[in-house]
mmCIF file of C-alpha atoms in Angstrom:
data_model
loop_
_atom_site.group_PDB
_atom_site.id
_atom_site.type_symbol
_atom_site.label_atom_id
_atom_site.label_comp_id
_atom_site.label_asym_id
_atom_site.label_seq_id
_atom_site.Cartn_x
_atom_site.Cartn_y
_atom_site.Cartn_z
ATOM 1 C CA MET V 9 47.310 -12.933 -66.763
ATOM 2 C CA ASP V 10 43.917 -12.305 -65.195
ATOM 3 C CA CYS V 11 44.387 -8.568 -64.612
ATOM 4 C CA PRO V 12 42.421 -5.971 -66.605
ATOM 5 C CA VAL V 13 45.360 -3.528 -66.699
ATOM 6 C CA ILE V 14 47.779 -6.096 -68.106
ATOM 7 C CA GLN V 15 45.180 -7.505 -70.486
ATOM 8 C CA LEU V 16 44.442 -4.078 -71.953
ATOM 9 C CA ALA V 17 48.148 -3.238 -72.190
ATOM 10 C CA GLN V 18 48.709 -6.490 -74.092
ATOM 11 C CA GLU V 19 45.864 -5.723 -76.491
ATOM 12 C CA LEU V 20 47.379 -2.301 -77.224
ATOM 13 C CA ILE V 21 50.935 -3.605 -77.645
ATOM 14 C CA SER V 22 49.762 -6.234 -80.126
ATOM 15 C CA ARG V 23 48.744 -3.440 -82.513
ATOM 16 C CA PRO V 24 51.844 -2.118 -84.387
ATOM 17 C CA SER V 25 50.807 1.534 -84.106
ATOM 18 C CA ILE V 26 53.962 3.160 -85.419
ATOM 19 C CA SER V 27 53.399 6.921 -85.381
ATOM 20 C CA PRO V 28 50.963 8.198 -86.568
ATOM 21 C CA ASP V 29 49.183 4.971 -87.653
ATOM 22 C CA ASP V 30 46.885 4.138 -84.733
ATOM 23 C CA GLN V 31 46.063 0.590 -85.893
ATOM 24 C CA GLY V 32 42.774 0.510 -84.000
ATOM 25 C CA CYS V 33 44.150 1.268 -80.536
ATOM 26 C CA GLN V 34 41.867 4.248 -80.027
ATOM 27 C CA ALA V 35 38.766 2.353 -81.177
ATOM 28 C CA LEU V 36 39.479 -0.149 -78.407
ATOM 29 C CA LEU V 37 39.801 2.622 -75.804
ATOM 30 C CA ILE V 38 36.737 4.496 -77.047
ATOM 31 C CA GLU V 39 34.580 1.389 -76.808
ATOM 32 C CA ARG V 40 35.553 0.880 -73.187
ATOM 33 C CA LEU V 41 35.107 4.520 -72.195
ATOM 34 C CA GLU V 42 31.699 4.777 -73.828
ATOM 35 C CA LYS V 43 30.538 1.746 -71.837
ATOM 36 C CA VAL V 44 31.123 3.653 -68.593
ATOM 37 C CA GLY V 45 29.367 6.808 -69.697
ATOM 38 C CA PHE V 46 32.002 8.918 -71.443
ATOM 39 C CA THR V 47 31.030 11.195 -74.304
ATOM 40 C CA VAL V 48 33.691 10.712 -76.972
ATOM 41 C CA GLU V 49 34.605 13.189 -79.692
ATOM 42 C CA LYS V 50 36.908 11.836 -82.387
ATOM 43 C CA MET V 51 39.263 14.446 -83.827
ATOM 44 C CA LEU V 52 40.976 13.459 -87.061
ATOM 45 C CA PHE V 53 43.565 15.920 -88.297
ATOM 46 C CA ASP V 54 45.213 14.919 -91.572
ATOM 47 C CA ASP V 55 46.848 11.514 -90.930
ATOM 48 C CA THR V 56 46.408 11.587 -87.165
ATOM 49 C CA ALA V 57 43.660 10.045 -85.045
ATOM 50 C CA ASN V 58 42.874 11.777 -81.745
ATOM 51 C CA PHE V 59 39.987 11.835 -79.352
ATOM 52 C CA TRP V 60 38.647 13.929 -76.495
ATOM 53 C CA ALA V 61 36.384 12.115 -74.029
ATOM 54 C CA TYR V 62 34.645 13.425 -70.928
ATOM 55 C CA ARG V 63 32.229 12.301 -68.256
ATOM 56 C CA GLY V 64 30.487 14.319 -65.576
ATOM 57 C CA ALA V 65 28.887 17.657 -64.963
ATOM 58 C CA ASP V 66 30.246 21.171 -65.041
ATOM 59 C CA GLY V 67 32.989 21.967 -62.584
ATOM 60 C CA GLU V 68 36.677 21.310 -62.372
ATOM 61 C CA THR V 69 38.030 19.045 -65.109
ATOM 62 C CA LEU V 70 40.711 16.422 -64.534
ATOM 63 C CA ALA V 71 42.109 15.033 -67.797
ATOM 64 C CA PHE V 72 44.418 12.102 -68.408
ATOM 65 C CA ALA V 73 46.536 12.511 -71.530
ATOM 66 C CA GLY V 74 48.478 9.954 -73.491
ATOM 67 C CA HIS V 75 49.444 8.607 -76.878
ATOM 68 C CA THR V 76 48.816 5.328 -78.649
ATOM 69 C CA ASP V 77 51.629 5.656 -81.196
ATOM 70 C CA VAL V 78 55.064 4.115 -80.743
ATOM 71 C CA VAL V 79 58.489 4.427 -82.320
ATOM 72 C CA PRO V 80 59.607 1.737 -84.807
ATOM 73 C CA ALA V 81 60.949 -1.495 -83.330
ATOM 74 C CA GLY V 82 64.095 -1.492 -85.470
ATOM 75 C CA ASP V 83 65.789 -4.806 -86.174
ATOM 76 C CA GLU V 84 63.269 -7.253 -84.722
ATOM 77 C CA THR V 85 65.829 -10.091 -84.689
ATOM 78 C CA LYS V 86 67.589 -8.288 -81.829
ATOM 79 C CA TRP V 87 64.522 -8.562 -79.589
ATOM 80 C CA GLN V 88 64.298 -11.601 -77.342
ATOM 81 C CA THR V 89 60.577 -11.752 -78.150
ATOM 82 C CA PRO V 90 58.726 -10.215 -81.142
ATOM 83 C CA PRO V 91 58.113 -6.518 -80.315
ATOM 84 C CA PHE V 92 54.407 -6.627 -81.189
ATOM 85 C CA ILE V 93 53.643 -9.922 -79.490
ATOM 86 C CA PRO V 94 53.289 -8.927 -75.808
ATOM 87 C CA THR V 95 55.117 -11.411 -73.617
ATOM 88 C CA ILE V 96 55.508 -11.690 -69.835
ATOM 89 C CA ILE V 97 58.935 -12.814 -68.644
ATOM 90 C CA ASN V 98 59.949 -12.693 -64.972
ATOM 91 C CA GLN V 99 56.933 -10.521 -64.139
ATOM 92 C CA HIS V 100 57.821 -7.946 -66.801
ATOM 93 C CA LEU V 101 55.653 -7.202 -69.822
ATOM 94 C CA TYR V 102 57.747 -6.962 -73.001
ATOM 95 C CA GLY V 103 56.783 -5.224 -76.224
ATOM 96 C CA ARG V 104 57.135 -1.947 -78.077
ATOM 97 C CA GLY V 105 55.174 0.684 -76.176
ATOM 98 C CA ALA V 106 55.006 -1.276 -72.907
ATOM 99 C CA ALA V 107 56.580 1.647 -71.042
ATOM 100 C CA ASP V 108 56.083 4.452 -73.560
ATOM 101 C CA MET V 109 53.199 4.586 -73.157
ATOM 102 C CA LYS V 110 50.626 1.905 -73.795
ATOM 103 C CA GLY V 111 51.085 0.609 -70.259
ATOM 104 C CA SER V 112 50.160 4.005 -68.835
ATOM 105 C CA VAL V 113 47.183 4.357 -71.174
ATOM 106 C CA ALA V 114 45.892 0.949 -70.071
ATOM 107 C CA ALA V 115 46.326 1.935 -66.416
ATOM 108 C CA MET V 116 44.446 5.207 -66.996
ATOM 109 C CA VAL V 117 41.459 3.583 -68.665
ATOM 110 C CA VAL V 118 41.129 0.776 -66.119
ATOM 111 C CA ALA V 119 41.486 3.304 -63.295
ATOM 112 C CA ALA V 120 38.663 5.351 -64.826
ATOM 113 C CA GLU V 121 36.451 2.259 -65.158
ATOM 114 C CA ARG V 122 36.995 1.398 -61.507
ATOM 115 C CA PHE V 123 36.471 4.978 -60.348
ATOM 116 C CA VAL V 124 33.207 5.391 -62.257
ATOM 117 C CA GLN V 125 31.888 2.066 -61.022
ATOM 118 C CA LYS V 126 32.500 3.117 -57.414
ATOM 119 C CA HIS V 127 31.530 6.778 -57.824
ATOM 120 C CA PRO V 128 29.041 7.158 -60.697
ATOM 121 C CA ASP V 129 27.932 10.561 -59.389
ATOM 122 C CA HIS V 130 31.388 12.096 -58.924
ATOM 123 C CA ARG V 131 31.627 15.856 -59.075
ATOM 124 C CA GLY V 132 33.353 17.762 -61.867
ATOM 125 C CA ARG V 133 34.473 16.147 -65.103
ATOM 126 C CA LEU V 134 36.844 13.275 -65.794
ATOM 127 C CA ALA V 135 38.376 13.481 -69.257
ATOM 128 C CA PHE V 136 40.820 11.836 -71.658
ATOM 129 C CA LEU V 137 42.957 13.432 -74.375
ATOM 130 C CA ILE V 138 44.530 10.736 -76.547
ATOM 131 C CA THR V 139 46.655 11.175 -79.682
ATOM 132 C CA SER V 140 48.555 9.008 -82.151
ATOM 133 C CA ASP V 141 51.075 11.716 -83.088
ATOM 134 C CA GLU V 142 53.449 12.174 -80.167
ATOM 135 C CA GLU V 143 56.498 10.150 -81.180
ATOM 136 C CA ALA V 144 57.003 11.651 -84.639
ATOM 137 C CA LYS V 145 56.004 15.067 -85.971
ATOM 138 C CA ALA V 146 53.655 16.069 -83.136
ATOM 139 C CA THR V 147 51.921 18.479 -85.528
ATOM 140 C CA ASN V 148 48.458 16.959 -85.925
ATOM 141 C CA GLY V 149 47.970 15.527 -82.459
ATOM 142 C CA THR V 150 47.669 17.104 -79.041
ATOM 143 C CA VAL V 151 48.566 20.567 -80.323
ATOM 144 C CA LYS V 152 45.573 20.544 -82.689
ATOM 145 C CA VAL V 153 43.220 19.089 -80.081
ATOM 146 C CA VAL V 154 44.263 21.797 -77.617
ATOM 147 C CA GLU V 155 43.716 24.496 -80.241
ATOM 148 C CA THR V 156 40.202 23.158 -80.846
ATOM 149 C CA LEU V 157 39.371 22.985 -77.149
ATOM 150 C CA MET V 158 40.687 26.495 -76.532
ATOM 151 C CA GLN V 159 38.657 27.938 -79.423
ATOM 152 C CA ARG V 160 35.468 26.789 -77.721
ATOM 153 C CA ASN V 161 36.642 27.779 -74.235
ATOM 154 C CA GLU V 162 36.770 24.258 -72.814
ATOM 155 C CA ARG V 163 37.784 24.183 -69.168
ATOM 156 C CA LEU V 164 40.779 22.109 -68.168
ATOM 157 C CA ASP V 165 42.012 22.482 -64.599
ATOM 158 C CA TYR V 166 44.271 19.474 -64.078
ATOM 159 C CA CYS V 167 46.028 17.185 -66.530
ATOM 160 C CA LEU V 168 48.095 14.101 -65.810
ATOM 161 C CA VAL V 169 50.261 12.926 -68.716
ATOM 162 C CA GLY V 170 51.248 9.263 -68.546
ATOM 163 C CA GLU V 171 54.801 9.678 -69.836
ATOM 164 C CA PRO V 172 57.326 7.285 -68.221
ATOM 165 C CA SER V 173 58.674 9.637 -65.568
ATOM 166 C CA SER V 174 59.972 7.183 -62.966
ATOM 167 C CA GLN V 175 63.693 6.558 -62.791
ATOM 168 C CA THR V 176 64.569 3.668 -60.475
ATOM 169 C CA GLN V 177 61.266 2.985 -58.666
ATOM 170 C CA LEU V 178 57.661 3.684 -59.565
ATOM 171 C CA GLY V 179 56.738 7.217 -58.545
ATOM 172 C CA ASP V 180 60.205 8.261 -57.426
ATOM 173 C CA ILE V 181 60.085 11.169 -59.886
ATOM 174 C CA VAL V 182 57.164 13.211 -61.176
ATOM 175 C CA LYS V 183 57.684 15.790 -63.891
ATOM 176 C CA ASN V 184 56.075 19.071 -62.934
ATOM 177 C CA GLY V 185 57.473 21.030 -65.862
ATOM 178 C CA ARG V 186 59.675 20.870 -68.921
ATOM 179 C CA ARG V 187 62.222 23.117 -70.549
ATOM 180 C CA GLY V 188 61.456 24.895 -73.806
ATOM 181 C CA SER V 189 63.113 23.772 -77.020
ATOM 182 C CA ILE V 190 64.110 25.831 -80.045
ATOM 183 C CA THR V 191 66.306 24.787 -82.968
ATOM 184 C CA ALA V 192 68.234 26.999 -85.394
ATOM 185 C CA ASN V 193 68.965 25.864 -88.942
ATOM 186 C CA LEU V 194 71.721 28.289 -89.921
ATOM 187 C CA THR V 195 73.475 28.575 -93.279
ATOM 188 C CA ILE V 196 76.598 30.748 -93.409
ATOM 189 C CA LEU V 197 77.071 32.021 -96.957
ATOM 190 C CA GLY V 198 80.436 32.265 -98.692
ATOM 191 C CA THR V 199 81.854 31.940 -102.188
ATOM 192 C CA GLN V 200 82.914 28.586 -103.595
ATOM 193 C CA GLY V 201 86.312 28.286 -105.216
ATOM 194 C CA HIS V 202 89.501 26.295 -105.749
ATOM 195 C CA VAL V 203 91.635 25.691 -102.669
ATOM 196 C CA ALA V 204 94.729 26.781 -104.612
ATOM 197 C CA TYR V 205 93.163 30.206 -105.247
ATOM 198 C CA PRO V 206 91.679 31.238 -101.878
ATOM 199 C CA HIS V 207 91.815 34.918 -102.838
ATOM 200 C CA LEU V 208 89.085 34.190 -105.382
ATOM 201 C CA ALA V 209 86.801 32.530 -102.814
ATOM 202 C CA ASP V 210 85.328 33.188 -99.396
ATOM 203 C CA ASN V 211 85.357 30.203 -97.009
ATOM 204 C CA PRO V 212 82.263 30.317 -94.769
ATOM 205 C CA VAL V 213 83.721 27.737 -92.368
ATOM 206 C CA HIS V 214 86.663 30.003 -91.618
ATOM 207 C CA ARG V 215 84.410 33.009 -91.283
ATOM 208 C CA ALA V 216 82.098 31.212 -88.837
ATOM 209 C CA THR V 217 84.824 30.023 -86.447
ATOM 210 C CA ASN V 218 84.746 33.003 -84.082
ATOM 211 C CA PHE V 219 80.949 33.080 -84.051
ATOM 212 C CA LEU V 220 80.752 29.385 -83.139
ATOM 213 C CA GLN V 221 83.340 29.802 -80.391
ATOM 214 C CA GLU V 222 81.283 32.597 -78.849
ATOM 215 C CA LEU V 223 78.068 30.587 -79.262
ATOM 216 C CA VAL V 224 79.377 27.590 -77.310
ATOM 217 C CA SER V 225 80.960 29.771 -74.608
ATOM 218 C CA ILE V 226 77.878 31.747 -73.589
ATOM 219 C CA GLN V 227 76.307 31.224 -70.174
ATOM 220 C CA TRP V 228 72.721 31.985 -71.097
ATOM 221 C CA ASP V 229 71.313 32.010 -67.555
ATOM 222 C CA GLN V 230 71.802 30.451 -64.137
ATOM 223 C CA GLY V 231 68.540 28.535 -64.093
ATOM 224 C CA ASN V 232 66.325 28.773 -61.020
ATOM 225 C CA GLU V 233 64.917 26.635 -58.236
ATOM 226 C CA PHE V 234 62.888 24.598 -60.737
ATOM 227 C CA PHE V 235 65.068 24.520 -63.860
ATOM 228 C CA PRO V 236 68.748 23.927 -64.631
ATOM 229 C CA ALA V 237 70.600 26.553 -66.631
ATOM 230 C CA THR V 238 69.721 26.846 -70.297
ATOM 231 C CA SER V 239 71.854 24.598 -72.493
ATOM 232 C CA MET V 240 72.890 24.899 -76.137
ATOM 233 C CA GLN V 241 74.225 22.033 -78.224
ATOM 234 C CA ILE V 242 75.419 21.948 -81.824
ATOM 235 C CA ALA V 243 73.721 18.948 -83.432
ATOM 236 C CA ASN V 244 74.789 18.939 -87.089
ATOM 237 C CA LEU V 245 77.447 20.524 -89.292
ATOM 238 C CA HIS V 246 77.904 20.287 -93.050
ATOM 239 C CA ALA V 247 80.065 22.010 -95.646
ATOM 240 C CA GLY V 248 81.832 21.144 -98.845
ATOM 241 C CA THR V 249 81.279 18.921 -101.844
ATOM 242 C CA GLY V 250 83.360 15.997 -100.652
ATOM 243 C CA ALA V 251 86.266 16.979 -102.885
ATOM 244 C CA THR V 252 89.584 17.964 -101.302
ATOM 245 C CA ASN V 253 90.250 20.853 -103.682
ATOM 246 C CA VAL V 254 87.005 22.830 -103.369
ATOM 247 C CA ILE V 255 86.389 25.650 -100.914
ATOM 248 C CA PRO V 256 82.747 25.361 -99.815
ATOM 249 C CA GLY V 257 80.250 28.042 -100.705
ATOM 250 C CA GLU V 258 77.936 27.338 -97.787
ATOM 251 C CA PHE V 259 78.315 26.090 -94.211
ATOM 252 C CA PHE V 260 75.256 24.576 -92.508
ATOM 253 C CA VAL V 261 75.057 24.544 -88.694
ATOM 254 C CA GLN V 262 72.139 23.185 -86.681
ATOM 255 C CA PHE V 263 71.958 23.911 -82.956
ATOM 256 C CA ASN V 264 69.331 23.485 -80.259
ATOM 257 C CA PHE V 265 68.516 25.331 -77.045
ATOM 258 C CA ARG V 266 66.763 23.748 -74.088
ATOM 259 C CA PHE V 267 65.766 26.833 -72.154
ATOM 260 C CA SER V 268 64.367 27.581 -68.749
ATOM 261 C CA THR V 269 61.726 30.074 -67.689
ATOM 262 C CA GLU V 270 64.557 32.565 -67.193
ATOM 263 C CA LEU V 271 64.683 33.038 -70.987
ATOM 264 C CA THR V 272 62.257 33.444 -73.867
ATOM 265 C CA ASP V 273 62.618 32.219 -77.428
ATOM 266 C CA LYS V 274 62.526 35.881 -78.536
ATOM 267 C CA ILE V 275 65.594 36.716 -76.437
ATOM 268 C CA ILE V 276 67.459 33.700 -77.839
ATOM 269 C CA ARG V 277 66.665 34.609 -81.450
ATOM 270 C CA GLU V 278 67.613 38.252 -81.003
ATOM 271 C CA ARG V 279 70.904 37.481 -79.266
ATOM 272 C CA VAL V 280 72.012 34.917 -81.854
ATOM 273 C CA GLU V 281 71.151 37.205 -84.743
ATOM 274 C CA GLU V 282 72.975 40.108 -83.056
ATOM 275 C CA MET V 283 76.072 37.889 -82.822
ATOM 276 C CA LEU V 284 75.823 36.949 -86.493
ATOM 277 C CA ALA V 285 75.633 40.619 -87.464
ATOM 278 C CA ARG V 286 78.511 41.544 -85.168
ATOM 279 C CA HIS V 287 80.717 38.871 -86.734
ATOM 280 C CA GLN V 288 79.794 40.310 -90.150
ATOM 281 C CA LEU V 289 78.442 37.052 -91.495
ATOM 282 C CA ARG V 290 76.159 36.647 -94.460
ATOM 283 C CA TYR V 291 73.596 34.078 -93.477
ATOM 284 C CA GLU V 292 70.149 32.547 -93.744
ATOM 285 C CA ILE V 293 68.492 31.234 -90.603
ATOM 286 C CA GLU V 294 65.329 29.256 -89.904
ATOM 287 C CA TRP V 295 64.038 28.863 -86.355
ATOM 288 C CA LYS V 296 61.811 26.020 -85.179
ATOM 289 C CA LEU V 297 60.161 26.395 -81.776
ATOM 290 C CA SER V 298 59.179 22.939 -80.495
ATOM 291 C CA GLY V 299 57.712 24.134 -77.226
ATOM 292 C CA GLN V 300 57.723 26.773 -74.534
ATOM 293 C CA PRO V 301 58.838 25.904 -71.004
ATOM 294 C CA PHE V 302 56.051 25.167 -68.562
ATOM 295 C CA LEU V 303 55.931 24.713 -64.819
ATOM 296 C CA THR V 304 53.316 23.481 -62.361
ATOM 297 C CA ARG V 305 54.161 24.671 -58.902
ATOM 298 C CA THR V 306 52.735 23.004 -55.825
ATOM 299 C CA GLY V 307 48.949 22.916 -55.888
ATOM 300 C CA LYS V 308 46.027 20.512 -55.840
ATOM 301 C CA LEU V 309 47.316 18.274 -58.643
ATOM 302 C CA VAL V 310 50.848 17.986 -57.295
ATOM 303 C CA ASP V 311 49.557 17.446 -53.765
ATOM 304 C CA ALA V 312 47.103 14.732 -54.858
ATOM 305 C CA THR V 313 49.759 12.948 -56.911
ATOM 306 C CA VAL V 314 52.379 13.032 -54.186
ATOM 307 C CA GLN V 315 49.832 11.778 -51.631
ATOM 308 C CA ALA V 316 48.604 8.941 -53.876
ATOM 309 C CA ILE V 317 52.127 7.747 -54.625
ATOM 310 C CA HIS V 318 53.019 7.755 -50.928
ATOM 311 C CA GLU V 319 49.866 5.871 -49.958
ATOM 312 C CA PHE V 320 50.604 2.992 -52.335
ATOM 313 C CA THR V 321 54.414 2.902 -52.369
ATOM 314 C CA GLY V 322 55.551 4.684 -49.198
ATOM 315 C CA ARG V 323 57.877 6.807 -51.336
ATOM 316 C CA THR V 324 58.520 10.524 -51.149
ATOM 317 C CA THR V 325 58.310 11.821 -54.692
ATOM 318 C CA GLU V 326 60.858 14.173 -56.224
ATOM 319 C CA LEU V 327 59.521 16.914 -58.503
ATOM 320 C CA SER V 328 61.675 17.379 -61.598
ATOM 321 C CA THR V 329 61.745 19.360 -64.844
ATOM 322 C CA SER V 330 64.584 17.369 -66.431
ATOM 323 C CA GLY V 331 64.487 15.509 -69.733
ATOM 324 C CA GLY V 332 63.076 16.345 -73.155
ATOM 325 C CA THR V 333 59.756 17.727 -74.237
ATOM 326 C CA SER V 334 56.314 16.112 -74.027
ATOM 327 C CA ASP V 335 52.772 16.936 -75.063
ATOM 328 C CA GLY V 336 52.402 18.587 -71.678
ATOM 329 C CA ARG V 337 53.857 21.702 -73.317
ATOM 330 C CA PHE V 338 50.723 22.063 -75.434
ATOM 331 C CA ILE V 339 48.242 21.257 -72.678
ATOM 332 C CA ALA V 340 49.792 23.817 -70.322
ATOM 333 C CA GLN V 341 48.666 26.554 -72.730
ATOM 334 C CA MET V 342 45.111 25.937 -71.508
ATOM 335 C CA GLY V 343 46.104 27.209 -68.083
ATOM 336 C CA ALA V 344 45.902 23.754 -66.544
ATOM 337 C CA GLN V 345 48.115 22.355 -63.847
ATOM 338 C CA VAL V 346 50.118 19.669 -65.703
ATOM 339 C CA ILE V 347 52.275 16.862 -64.382
ATOM 340 C CA GLU V 348 53.715 13.656 -65.824
ATOM 341 C CA LEU V 349 53.583 10.344 -63.991
ATOM 342 C CA GLY V 350 54.262 6.969 -65.522
ATOM 343 C CA PRO V 351 56.409 3.830 -65.205
ATOM 344 C CA LEU V 352 60.185 3.499 -65.339
ATOM 345 C CA ASN V 353 61.861 5.028 -68.381
ATOM 346 C CA ALA V 354 64.916 2.722 -68.440
ATOM 347 C CA THR V 355 63.894 0.787 -71.577
ATOM 348 C CA ILE V 356 61.887 3.304 -73.586
ATOM 349 C CA HIS V 357 62.754 3.434 -77.311
ATOM 350 C CA LYS V 358 65.133 0.501 -76.785
ATOM 351 C CA VAL V 359 65.271 -3.117 -77.873
ATOM 352 C CA ASP V 360 63.352 -5.291 -75.373
ATOM 353 C CA GLU V 361 61.263 -2.419 -74.023
ATOM 354 C CA CYS V 362 59.451 -3.663 -70.948
ATOM 355 C CA VAL V 363 57.569 -2.657 -67.819
ATOM 356 C CA SER V 364 57.039 -4.311 -64.465
ATOM 357 C CA VAL V 365 53.651 -5.994 -64.206
ATOM 358 C CA HIS V 366 53.432 -4.969 -60.556
ATOM 359 C CA ASP V 367 54.269 -1.365 -61.433
ATOM 360 C CA LEU V 368 51.453 -1.153 -63.974
ATOM 361 C CA GLN V 369 48.987 -2.547 -61.473
ATOM 362 C CA GLN V 370 50.182 -0.051 -58.866
ATOM 363 C CA LEU V 371 50.054 2.771 -61.389
ATOM 364 C CA ALA V 372 46.369 2.105 -62.051
ATOM 365 C CA ARG V 373 45.671 2.272 -58.314
ATOM 366 C CA ILE V 374 47.601 5.543 -58.021
ATOM 367 C CA TYR V 375 45.706 7.053 -60.960
ATOM 368 C CA GLU V 376 42.395 6.009 -59.411
ATOM 369 C CA ARG V 377 43.364 7.546 -56.081
ATOM 370 C CA ILE V 378 44.227 10.835 -57.798
ATOM 371 C CA MET V 379 40.751 10.829 -59.332
ATOM 372 C CA GLU V 380 39.269 10.339 -55.873
ATOM 373 C CA LEU V 381 41.305 13.146 -54.318
ATOM 374 C CA LEU V 382 40.346 15.662 -57.000
ATOM 375 C CA LEU V 383 36.798 14.677 -57.966
ATOM 376 C CA LEU V 384 35.176 13.519 -54.713
#
């Protein structure tokens, strides 16, 4: 197809960049950005390729953020076309990463090329923050780039993340925030023994029952106008040796909180550990904070995005904070206004992942218009 957005998306999809192996995707993007005047700084952290690119003078900085890594394709025989051979069927581009998020990355880069060609002397700075470590550990990617930028006091005012935010039509939903996420890995300690001699053992599963009932019954908050109420879900349980005549000595429970701005991770930790003490449990607990909640209220970035979507689609965009986490949680620490706008999310991480060709072309136009509204 003779369209630069689709051509670039196809080139990216053809590289099997399973996280964090970039497979040359970023080299392709860097080459194109350098041709239109971007200064590119490669940032390699351990096994992860990242880059920070910018163009323009001092002033407000608008960054586009994305990732070149994808999740594994799984059983490739279940795909109607090979996942790393981009194929257009019924005006949809098929391939792993088409929607999440090589299509968005292609749209961003082409939009920047068009914008710079039309407005070589734009004000402020146009920037890109690209990682290959979003779909897996997310430890050597955007979080490390942000740390580096913050250490040298880089300015970042606005950031658009190309995550697939749309639900049924392009631009119907824009993410203007995300909930925080914290996971507890809890081990309740008991004493192993024979089931026929329970007086010589201490069953941690029995001991934990009342604690778990209280844990699942708590209403942590009521949410607010931007966020739903905090939720807690038990994800994994394990106890015992597999034998029917052994009382377990340990009971492992893993649970996760998705929390709103009404709570903090400190409050969650303290309340859970108070409950454990009150139920007189012996335990070991490890907490893993995946991200703090962030929120971008109405402002220049939201206004520009909503306007651009309406101009090209006629749709009135809904602002939402639903769903999981994204790299936006790291970028928000720089004090930037952060939103997420990308194609439909219906097929992400699935067999036969695909994206509408028309939607990708429209997305590039919307991205370009946002650049115009903020940097002209």
